[in-house]
Tab-separated table of C-alpha atoms in Angstrom:
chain	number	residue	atom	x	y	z
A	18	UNK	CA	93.032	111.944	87.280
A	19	UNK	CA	90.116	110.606	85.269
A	20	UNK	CA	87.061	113.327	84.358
A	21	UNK	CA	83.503	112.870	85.222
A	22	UNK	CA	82.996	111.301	81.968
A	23	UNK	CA	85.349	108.606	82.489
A	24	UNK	CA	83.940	105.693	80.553
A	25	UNK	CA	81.678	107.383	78.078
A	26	UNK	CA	82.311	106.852	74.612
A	27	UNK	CA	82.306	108.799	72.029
A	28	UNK	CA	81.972	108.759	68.232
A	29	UNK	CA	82.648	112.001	66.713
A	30	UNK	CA	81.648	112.039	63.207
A	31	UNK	CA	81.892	115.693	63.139
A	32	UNK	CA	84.371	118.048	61.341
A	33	UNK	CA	85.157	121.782	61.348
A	34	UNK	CA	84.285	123.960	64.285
A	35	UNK	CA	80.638	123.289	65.956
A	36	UNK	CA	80.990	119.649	66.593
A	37	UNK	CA	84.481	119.200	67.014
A	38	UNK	CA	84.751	122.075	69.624
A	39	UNK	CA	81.512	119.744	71.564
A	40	UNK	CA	83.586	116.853	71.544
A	41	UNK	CA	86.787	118.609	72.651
A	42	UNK	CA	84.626	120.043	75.445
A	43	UNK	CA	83.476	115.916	76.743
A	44	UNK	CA	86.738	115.232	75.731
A	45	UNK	CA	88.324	117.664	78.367
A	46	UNK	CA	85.717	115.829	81.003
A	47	UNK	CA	86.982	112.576	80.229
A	48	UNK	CA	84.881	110.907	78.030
A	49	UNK	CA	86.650	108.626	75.002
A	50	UNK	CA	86.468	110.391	72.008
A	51	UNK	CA	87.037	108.936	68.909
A	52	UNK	CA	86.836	111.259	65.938
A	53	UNK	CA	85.557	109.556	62.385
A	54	UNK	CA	87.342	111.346	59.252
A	55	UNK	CA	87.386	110.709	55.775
A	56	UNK	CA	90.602	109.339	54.352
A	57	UNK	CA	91.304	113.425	52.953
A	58	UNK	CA	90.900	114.304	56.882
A	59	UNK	CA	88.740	116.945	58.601
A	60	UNK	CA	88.776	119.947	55.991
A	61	UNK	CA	90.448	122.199	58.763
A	62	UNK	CA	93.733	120.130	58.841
A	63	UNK	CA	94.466	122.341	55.784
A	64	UNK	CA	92.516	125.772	57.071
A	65	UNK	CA	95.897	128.561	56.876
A	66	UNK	CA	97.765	130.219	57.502
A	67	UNK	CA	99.002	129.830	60.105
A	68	UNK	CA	100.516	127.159	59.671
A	69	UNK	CA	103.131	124.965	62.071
A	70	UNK	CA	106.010	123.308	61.198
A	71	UNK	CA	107.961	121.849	58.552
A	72	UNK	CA	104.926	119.684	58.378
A	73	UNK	CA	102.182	122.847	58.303
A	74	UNK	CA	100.272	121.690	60.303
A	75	UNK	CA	96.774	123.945	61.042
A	76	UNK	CA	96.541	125.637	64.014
A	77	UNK	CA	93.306	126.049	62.829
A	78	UNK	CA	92.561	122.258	63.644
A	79	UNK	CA	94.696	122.649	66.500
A	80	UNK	CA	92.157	124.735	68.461
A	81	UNK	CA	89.390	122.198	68.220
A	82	UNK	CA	90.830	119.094	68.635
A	83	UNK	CA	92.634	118.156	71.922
A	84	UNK	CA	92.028	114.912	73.649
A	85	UNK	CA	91.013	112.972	70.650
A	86	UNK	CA	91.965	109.811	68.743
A	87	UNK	CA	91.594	109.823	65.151
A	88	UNK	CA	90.496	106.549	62.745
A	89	UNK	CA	90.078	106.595	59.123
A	90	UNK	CA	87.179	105.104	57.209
A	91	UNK	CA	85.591	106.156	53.936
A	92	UNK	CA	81.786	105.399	54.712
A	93	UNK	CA	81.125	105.078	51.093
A	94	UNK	CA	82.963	101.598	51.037
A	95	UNK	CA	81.852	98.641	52.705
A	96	UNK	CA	84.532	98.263	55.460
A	97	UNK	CA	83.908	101.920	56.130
A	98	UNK	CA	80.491	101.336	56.738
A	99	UNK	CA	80.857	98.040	59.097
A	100	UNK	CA	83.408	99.782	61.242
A	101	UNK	CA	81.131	102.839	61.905
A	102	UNK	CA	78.740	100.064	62.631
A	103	UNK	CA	80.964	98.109	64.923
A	104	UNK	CA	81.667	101.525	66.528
A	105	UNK	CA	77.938	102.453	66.813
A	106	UNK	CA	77.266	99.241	68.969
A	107	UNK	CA	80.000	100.206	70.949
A	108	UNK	CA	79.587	103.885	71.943
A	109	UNK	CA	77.411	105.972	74.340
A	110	UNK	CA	77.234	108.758	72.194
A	111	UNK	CA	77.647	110.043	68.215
A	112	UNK	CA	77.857	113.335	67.304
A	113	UNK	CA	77.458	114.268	63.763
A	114	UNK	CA	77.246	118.154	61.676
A	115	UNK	CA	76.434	117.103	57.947
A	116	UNK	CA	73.640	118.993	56.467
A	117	UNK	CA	70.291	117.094	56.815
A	118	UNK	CA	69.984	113.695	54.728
A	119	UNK	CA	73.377	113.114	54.988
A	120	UNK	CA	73.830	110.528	57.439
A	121	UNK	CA	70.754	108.964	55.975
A	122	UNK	CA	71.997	108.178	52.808
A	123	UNK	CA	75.208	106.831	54.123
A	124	UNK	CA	72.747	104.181	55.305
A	125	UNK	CA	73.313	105.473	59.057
A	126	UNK	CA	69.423	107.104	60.229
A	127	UNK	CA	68.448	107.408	63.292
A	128	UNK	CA	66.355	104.330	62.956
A	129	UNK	CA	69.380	102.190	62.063
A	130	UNK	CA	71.599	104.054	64.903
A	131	UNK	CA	68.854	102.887	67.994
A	132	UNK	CA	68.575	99.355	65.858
A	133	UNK	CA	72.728	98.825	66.580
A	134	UNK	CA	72.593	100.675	69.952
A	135	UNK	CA	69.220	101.316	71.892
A	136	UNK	CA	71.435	103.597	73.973
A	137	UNK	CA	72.986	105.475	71.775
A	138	UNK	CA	72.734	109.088	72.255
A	139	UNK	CA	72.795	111.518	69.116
A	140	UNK	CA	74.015	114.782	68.714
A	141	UNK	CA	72.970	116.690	65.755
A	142	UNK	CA	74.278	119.910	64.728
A	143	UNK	CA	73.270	121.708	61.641
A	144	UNK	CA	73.383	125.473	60.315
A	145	UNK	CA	69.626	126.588	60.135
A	146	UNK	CA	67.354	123.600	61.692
A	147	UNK	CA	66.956	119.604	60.867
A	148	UNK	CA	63.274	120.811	59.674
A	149	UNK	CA	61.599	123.738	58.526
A	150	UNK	CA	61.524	125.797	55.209
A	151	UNK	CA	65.138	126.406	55.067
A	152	UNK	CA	66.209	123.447	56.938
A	153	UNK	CA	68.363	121.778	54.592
A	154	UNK	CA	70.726	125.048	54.050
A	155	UNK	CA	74.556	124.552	53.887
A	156	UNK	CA	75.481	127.334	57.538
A	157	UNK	CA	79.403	128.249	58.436
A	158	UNK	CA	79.330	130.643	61.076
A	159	UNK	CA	80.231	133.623	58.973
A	160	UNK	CA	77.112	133.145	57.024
A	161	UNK	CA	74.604	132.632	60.573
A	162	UNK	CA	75.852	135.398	61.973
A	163	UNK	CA	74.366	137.309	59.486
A	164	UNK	CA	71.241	135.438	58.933
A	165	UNK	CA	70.757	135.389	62.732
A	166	UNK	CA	71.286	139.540	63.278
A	167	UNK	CA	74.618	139.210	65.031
A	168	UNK	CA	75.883	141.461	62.713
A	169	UNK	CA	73.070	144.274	63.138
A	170	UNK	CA	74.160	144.691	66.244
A	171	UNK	CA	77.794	144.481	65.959
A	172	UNK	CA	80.620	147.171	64.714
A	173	UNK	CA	79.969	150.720	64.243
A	174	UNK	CA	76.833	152.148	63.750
A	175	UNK	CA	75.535	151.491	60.530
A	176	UNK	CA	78.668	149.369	59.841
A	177	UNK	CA	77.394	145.010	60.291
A	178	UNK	CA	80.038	143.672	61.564
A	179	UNK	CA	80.667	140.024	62.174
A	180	UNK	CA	82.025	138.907	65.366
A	181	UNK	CA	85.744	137.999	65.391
A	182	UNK	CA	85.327	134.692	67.095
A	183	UNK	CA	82.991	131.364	65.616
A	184	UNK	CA	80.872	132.758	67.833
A	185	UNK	CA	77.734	130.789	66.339
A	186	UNK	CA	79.918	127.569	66.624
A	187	UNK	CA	81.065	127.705	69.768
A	188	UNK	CA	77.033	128.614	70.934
A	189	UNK	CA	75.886	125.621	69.235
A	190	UNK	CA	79.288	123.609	70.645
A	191	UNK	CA	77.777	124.669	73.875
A	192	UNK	CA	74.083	123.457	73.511
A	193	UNK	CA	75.170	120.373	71.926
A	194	UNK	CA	77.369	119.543	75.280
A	195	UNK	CA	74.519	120.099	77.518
A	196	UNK	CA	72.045	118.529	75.414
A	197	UNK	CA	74.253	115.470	75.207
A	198	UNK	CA	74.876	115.557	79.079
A	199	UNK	CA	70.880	115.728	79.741
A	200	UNK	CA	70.686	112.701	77.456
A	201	UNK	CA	73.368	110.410	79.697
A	202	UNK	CA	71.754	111.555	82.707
A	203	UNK	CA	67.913	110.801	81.294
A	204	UNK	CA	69.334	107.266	79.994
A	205	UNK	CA	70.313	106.196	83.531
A	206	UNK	CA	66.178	106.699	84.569
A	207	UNK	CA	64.939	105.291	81.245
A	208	UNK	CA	67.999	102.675	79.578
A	209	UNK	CA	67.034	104.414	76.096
A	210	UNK	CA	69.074	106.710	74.059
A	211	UNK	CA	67.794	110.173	72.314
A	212	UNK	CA	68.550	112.457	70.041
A	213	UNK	CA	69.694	115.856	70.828
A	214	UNK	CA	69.387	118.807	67.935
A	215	UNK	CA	70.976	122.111	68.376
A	216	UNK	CA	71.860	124.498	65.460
A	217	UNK	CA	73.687	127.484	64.637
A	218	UNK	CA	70.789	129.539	64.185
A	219	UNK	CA	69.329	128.148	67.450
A	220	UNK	CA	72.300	128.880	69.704
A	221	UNK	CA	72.592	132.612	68.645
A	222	UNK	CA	68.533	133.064	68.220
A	223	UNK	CA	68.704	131.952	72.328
A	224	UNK	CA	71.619	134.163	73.072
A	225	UNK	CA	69.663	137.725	72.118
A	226	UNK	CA	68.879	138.060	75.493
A	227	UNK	CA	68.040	141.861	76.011
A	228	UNK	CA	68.848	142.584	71.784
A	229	UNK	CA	65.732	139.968	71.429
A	230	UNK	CA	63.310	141.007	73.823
A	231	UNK	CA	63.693	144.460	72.591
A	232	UNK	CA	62.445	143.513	69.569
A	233	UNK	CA	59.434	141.005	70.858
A	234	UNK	CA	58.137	143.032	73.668
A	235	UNK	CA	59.047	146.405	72.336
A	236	UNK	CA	59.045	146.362	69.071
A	237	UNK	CA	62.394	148.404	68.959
A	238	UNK	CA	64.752	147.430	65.983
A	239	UNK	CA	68.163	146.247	67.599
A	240	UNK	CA	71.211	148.495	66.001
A	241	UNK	CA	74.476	148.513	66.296
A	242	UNK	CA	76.084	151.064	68.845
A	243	UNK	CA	79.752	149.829	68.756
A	244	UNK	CA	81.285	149.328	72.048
A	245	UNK	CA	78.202	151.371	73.824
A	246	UNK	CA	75.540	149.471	75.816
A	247	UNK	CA	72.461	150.568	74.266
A	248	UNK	CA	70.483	150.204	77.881
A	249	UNK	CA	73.478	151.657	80.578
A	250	UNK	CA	75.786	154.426	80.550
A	251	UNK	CA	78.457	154.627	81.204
A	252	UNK	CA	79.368	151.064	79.534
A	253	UNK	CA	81.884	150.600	76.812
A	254	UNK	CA	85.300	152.240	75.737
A	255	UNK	CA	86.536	155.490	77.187
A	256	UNK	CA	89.819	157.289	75.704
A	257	UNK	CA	92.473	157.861	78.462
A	258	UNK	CA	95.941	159.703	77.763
A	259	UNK	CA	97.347	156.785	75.967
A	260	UNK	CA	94.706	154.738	74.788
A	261	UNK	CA	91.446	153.287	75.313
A	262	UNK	CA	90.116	151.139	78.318
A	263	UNK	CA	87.090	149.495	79.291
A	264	UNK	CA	84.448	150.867	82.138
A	265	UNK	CA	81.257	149.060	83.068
A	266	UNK	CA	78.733	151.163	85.085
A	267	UNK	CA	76.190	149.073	85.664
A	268	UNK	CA	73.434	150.076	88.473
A	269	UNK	CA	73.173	153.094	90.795
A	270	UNK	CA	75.824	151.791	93.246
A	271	UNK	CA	78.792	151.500	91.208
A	272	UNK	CA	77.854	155.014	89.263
A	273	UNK	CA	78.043	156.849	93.228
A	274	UNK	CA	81.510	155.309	93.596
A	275	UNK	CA	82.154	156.032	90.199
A	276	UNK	CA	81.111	159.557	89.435
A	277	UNK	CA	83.489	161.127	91.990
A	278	UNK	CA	86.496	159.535	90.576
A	279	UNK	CA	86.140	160.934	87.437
A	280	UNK	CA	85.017	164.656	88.764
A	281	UNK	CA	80.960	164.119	88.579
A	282	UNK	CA	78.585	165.134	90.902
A	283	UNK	CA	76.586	161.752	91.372
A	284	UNK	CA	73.532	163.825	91.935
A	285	UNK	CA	73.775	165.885	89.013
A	286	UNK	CA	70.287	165.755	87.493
A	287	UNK	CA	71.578	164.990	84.095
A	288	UNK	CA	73.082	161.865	85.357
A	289	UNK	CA	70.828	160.879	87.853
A	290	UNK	CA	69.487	157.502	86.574
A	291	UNK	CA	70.557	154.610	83.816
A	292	UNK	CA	67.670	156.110	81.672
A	293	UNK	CA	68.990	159.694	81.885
A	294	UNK	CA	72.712	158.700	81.393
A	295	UNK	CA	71.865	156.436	78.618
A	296	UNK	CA	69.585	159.564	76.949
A	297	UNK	CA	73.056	161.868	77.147
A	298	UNK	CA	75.134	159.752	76.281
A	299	UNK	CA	77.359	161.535	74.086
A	300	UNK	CA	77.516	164.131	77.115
A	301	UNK	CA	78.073	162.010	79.292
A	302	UNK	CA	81.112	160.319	77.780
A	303	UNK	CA	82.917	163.388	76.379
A	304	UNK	CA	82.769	164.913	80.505
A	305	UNK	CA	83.973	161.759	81.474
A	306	UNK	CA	86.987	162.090	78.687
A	307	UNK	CA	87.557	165.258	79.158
A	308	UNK	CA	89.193	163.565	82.882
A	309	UNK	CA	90.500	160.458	81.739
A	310	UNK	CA	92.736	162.527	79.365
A	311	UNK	CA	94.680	163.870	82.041
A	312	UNK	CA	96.245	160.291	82.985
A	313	UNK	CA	97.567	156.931	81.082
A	314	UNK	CA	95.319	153.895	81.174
A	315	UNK	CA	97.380	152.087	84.086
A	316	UNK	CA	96.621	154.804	86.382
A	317	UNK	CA	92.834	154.707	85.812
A	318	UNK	CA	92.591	150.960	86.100
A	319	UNK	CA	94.342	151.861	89.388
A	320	UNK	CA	91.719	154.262	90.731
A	321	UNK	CA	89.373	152.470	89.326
A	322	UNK	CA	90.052	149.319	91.190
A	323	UNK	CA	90.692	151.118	94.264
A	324	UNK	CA	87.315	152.138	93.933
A	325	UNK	CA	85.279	149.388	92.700
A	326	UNK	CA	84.610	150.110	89.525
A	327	UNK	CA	84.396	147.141	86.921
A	328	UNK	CA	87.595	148.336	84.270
A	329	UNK	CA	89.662	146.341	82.312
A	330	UNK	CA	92.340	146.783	79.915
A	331	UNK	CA	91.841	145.762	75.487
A	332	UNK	CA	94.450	143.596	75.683
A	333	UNK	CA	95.579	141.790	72.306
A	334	UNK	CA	95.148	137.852	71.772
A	335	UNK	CA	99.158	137.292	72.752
A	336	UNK	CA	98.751	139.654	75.721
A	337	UNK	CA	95.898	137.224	76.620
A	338	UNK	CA	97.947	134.329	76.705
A	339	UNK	CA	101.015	136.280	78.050
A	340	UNK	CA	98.902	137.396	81.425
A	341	UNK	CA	99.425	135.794	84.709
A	342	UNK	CA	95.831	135.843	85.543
A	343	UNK	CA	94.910	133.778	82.169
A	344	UNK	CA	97.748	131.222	83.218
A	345	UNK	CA	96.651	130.910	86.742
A	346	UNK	CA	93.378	129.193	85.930
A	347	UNK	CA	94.474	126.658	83.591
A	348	UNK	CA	93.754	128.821	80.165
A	349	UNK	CA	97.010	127.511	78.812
A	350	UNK	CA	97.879	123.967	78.446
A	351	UNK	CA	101.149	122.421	77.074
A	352	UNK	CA	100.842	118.836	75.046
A	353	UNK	CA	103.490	116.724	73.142
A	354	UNK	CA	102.648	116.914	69.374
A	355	UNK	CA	104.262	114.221	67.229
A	356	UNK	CA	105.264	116.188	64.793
A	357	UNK	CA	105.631	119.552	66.448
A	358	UNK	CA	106.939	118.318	69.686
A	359	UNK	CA	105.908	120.446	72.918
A	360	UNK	CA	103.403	123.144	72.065
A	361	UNK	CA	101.165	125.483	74.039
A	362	UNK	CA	97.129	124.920	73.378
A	363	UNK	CA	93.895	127.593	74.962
A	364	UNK	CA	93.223	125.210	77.721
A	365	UNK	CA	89.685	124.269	79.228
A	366	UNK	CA	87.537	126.660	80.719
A	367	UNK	CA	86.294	124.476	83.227
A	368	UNK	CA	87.346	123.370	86.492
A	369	UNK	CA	86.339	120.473	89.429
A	370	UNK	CA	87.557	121.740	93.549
A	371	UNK	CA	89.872	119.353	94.277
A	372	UNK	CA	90.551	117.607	91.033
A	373	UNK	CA	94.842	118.121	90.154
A	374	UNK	CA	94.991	119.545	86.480
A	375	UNK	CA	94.949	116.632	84.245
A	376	UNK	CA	97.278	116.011	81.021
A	377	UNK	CA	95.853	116.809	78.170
A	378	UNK	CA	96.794	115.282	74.875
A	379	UNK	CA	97.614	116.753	71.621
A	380	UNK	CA	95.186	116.797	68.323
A	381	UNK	CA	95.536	113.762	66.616
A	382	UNK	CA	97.473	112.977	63.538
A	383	UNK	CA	95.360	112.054	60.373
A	384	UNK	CA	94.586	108.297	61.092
A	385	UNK	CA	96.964	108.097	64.344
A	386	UNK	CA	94.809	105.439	66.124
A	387	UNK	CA	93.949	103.521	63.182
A	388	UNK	CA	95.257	100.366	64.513
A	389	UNK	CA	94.503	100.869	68.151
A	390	UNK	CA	90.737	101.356	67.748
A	391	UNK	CA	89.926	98.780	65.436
A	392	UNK	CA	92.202	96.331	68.145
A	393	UNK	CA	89.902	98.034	70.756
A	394	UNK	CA	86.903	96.846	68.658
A	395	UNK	CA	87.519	93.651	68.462
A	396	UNK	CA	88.261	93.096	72.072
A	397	UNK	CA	85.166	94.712	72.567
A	398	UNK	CA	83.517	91.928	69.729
A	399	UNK	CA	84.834	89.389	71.751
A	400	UNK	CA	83.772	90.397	75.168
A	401	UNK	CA	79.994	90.684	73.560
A	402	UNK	CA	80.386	87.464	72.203
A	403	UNK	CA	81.573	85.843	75.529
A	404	UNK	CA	78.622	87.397	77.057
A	405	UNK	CA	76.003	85.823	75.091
A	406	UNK	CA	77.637	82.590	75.183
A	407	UNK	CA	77.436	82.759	79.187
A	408	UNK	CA	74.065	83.559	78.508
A	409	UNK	CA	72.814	80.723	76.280
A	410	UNK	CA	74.679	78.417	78.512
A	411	UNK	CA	72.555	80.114	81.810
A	412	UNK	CA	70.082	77.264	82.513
A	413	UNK	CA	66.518	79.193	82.636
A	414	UNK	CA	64.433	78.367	85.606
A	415	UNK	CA	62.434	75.842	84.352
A	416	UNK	CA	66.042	73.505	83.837
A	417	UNK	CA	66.608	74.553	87.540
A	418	UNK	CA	63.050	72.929	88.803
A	419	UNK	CA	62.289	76.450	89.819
């Protein structure tokens, strides 16, 4: 069953994580996506190990790049250059992640985008900012996440630690998406394209949430605190009998339910409050240890849920994928890979009431549509050209006698 998107096209210039993961996302909506790469390929077709197959192929690349077609074109040459412009006339939207200037001096600004296609909608991604003192710096993730404070506030105390996802990618992945869907649905009111601009250091800047606003309104220096909360207790990891689990306590309600299951008195004074149970902290978790020792990690997710209480397992990346739960909403997705044959993919995270799951296709091969976009293209050429001949040959209403 065709997406929402169905009939929105798609030039994805992009390469790596932050832009490709965007276009995987319209992609997975059902928008046309048609991803631009240099004749050497998108620099994570050879990001390993892992690798797949007698082939190697990346599963790096793999996990950004479903639901695509791929074309070729070195934009330094001259053919390169007229196809991207053949494709620019043709698309709704381009998305793009070079560093600023880039795309300018490959003769493609945004004045010369709106000149091919008034409706063109642009997606710009970059590490620190289009503008600004520092806007022309070179970001991968690993490096925002420092620049941005992730890392202050991640891992051990005292310990930076970086997340262990792209986390600043897939932010800005997100912001570009919703950008570029405000843009299609402004462009039905006003017929004019826009450019959208998102960055790495944006996208985590706007996720501090609390971590910011404890520095802007309270002028308290964010610090790590490891798996603690540093505003509720209890909220983090607690050691049972064999192993750790997970145990949010997150308002007065759930603490009453929670306090007797563990052997507290929900009145005790001590623990009477967030702010007192966040003050003893360290008291507070080594009573509530002291009870979780007695007993394996199964049986207190078992209480637990009985009682209400928001637990979970730590579950490891191929227990993720292994769990019924993850399966039952459409987390795992199987495709037909031409060179690895049928392989299992993280699937979309979205879904539409009523819609059956759709098939998903694999990452493209280096150049595997090569021949069927530029065929595409010039259908599309002669269509256009069709068009303005009807028009020309339109009698105006003065020829009518009107």
């Amino acid at each position: 069953m065709p997406g929402p998107l169905e009939g929105v096209v798609i030039v994805d210039l992009s390469r790596v994580v932050a832009g490709p993961q965007a276009t995987m996302t319209l992609a997975d909506l059902g928008a046309r996506v048609i991803k631009v790469e240099q004749p050497g390929g998108d620099e994570t077709r050879g990001w390993g190990p892992p690798f797949a197959g007698r082939e190697r192929v990346s599963t790096y690349y793999l996990s950004v790049n479903r639901n695509k077609e791929s074309i070729t074109l070195d934009l330094k040459s001259a053919d390169g250059r007229d196809t991207l412009e053949r494709l620019v006339r043709h698309a709704d939207v381009l998305v793009e992640n070079f560093r600023p200037g880039v795309l300018d001096r490959l003769g493609f600004p945004v004045g010369r985008l709106h000149e091919l296609n008034p409706r063109l909608i642009v997606l710009s991604i970059t590490g620190f900012g289009h503008d600004g003192p520092e806007g022309g710096r070179p970001g991968y993730d690993a490096i925002v996440q420092g620049e941005a404070g992730v890392m202050s506030v991640t891992g051990p105390p005292g310990t930076p630690s970086k997340v262990g996802l792209s986390i600043a990618d897939i932010l800005a992945a997100g912001n570009g998406v919703a950008g570029v869907l405000a843009a299609l649905y402004e462009r039905e009111r006003t017929g004019r394209g826009a450019v959208v601009r998102t960055s790495l250091l944006a996208s985590v800047v706007g996720a501090h949430m609390f971590q910011g606003t404890r520095w802007t309104v309270a002028r308290e220096v964010p610090e790590s605190a490891g798996n603690d909360h540093p505003s509720i207790a209890p909220y983090g990891t607690f050691r049972c009998k064999d192993g750790p689990i997970q145990i949010g306590v997150a308002n007065q309600g759930l603490w009453r339910r929670f306090a007797p299951v563990v052997g507290l008195d929900p009145d005790d004074p001590r623990y009477a409050t967030i702010p007192d149970r966040s003050a003893r902290r360290a008291e507070l978790t080594a009573d509530i240890e002291r009870v979780l020792a007695g007993d394996t990690r199964e049986t207190w997710l078992a209480r637990l849920g009985e009682a209400g209480v928001p637990a979970g397992a730590i579950r490891s990346i191929d227990e993720v994928y292994e769990w019924e739960q993850t399966r039952s909403q459409g987390l795992v997705v199987e495709v037909d890979h031409p060179q690895l044959g049928r392989i299992e993919l993280p699937g979309p995270p979205l879904r539409f009431d009523g819609a059956p799951p759709r098939e998903h296709r694999a990452p493209p091969l280096l150049g595997e549509h090569n021949e069927a976009v530029r065929a595409w293209l010039d259908e599309m050429d002669r269509r256009n050209q069709a068009d303005r001949r009807d028009e020309t040959d339109r009698p105006d209403d003065r020829e009518r006698g009107e």
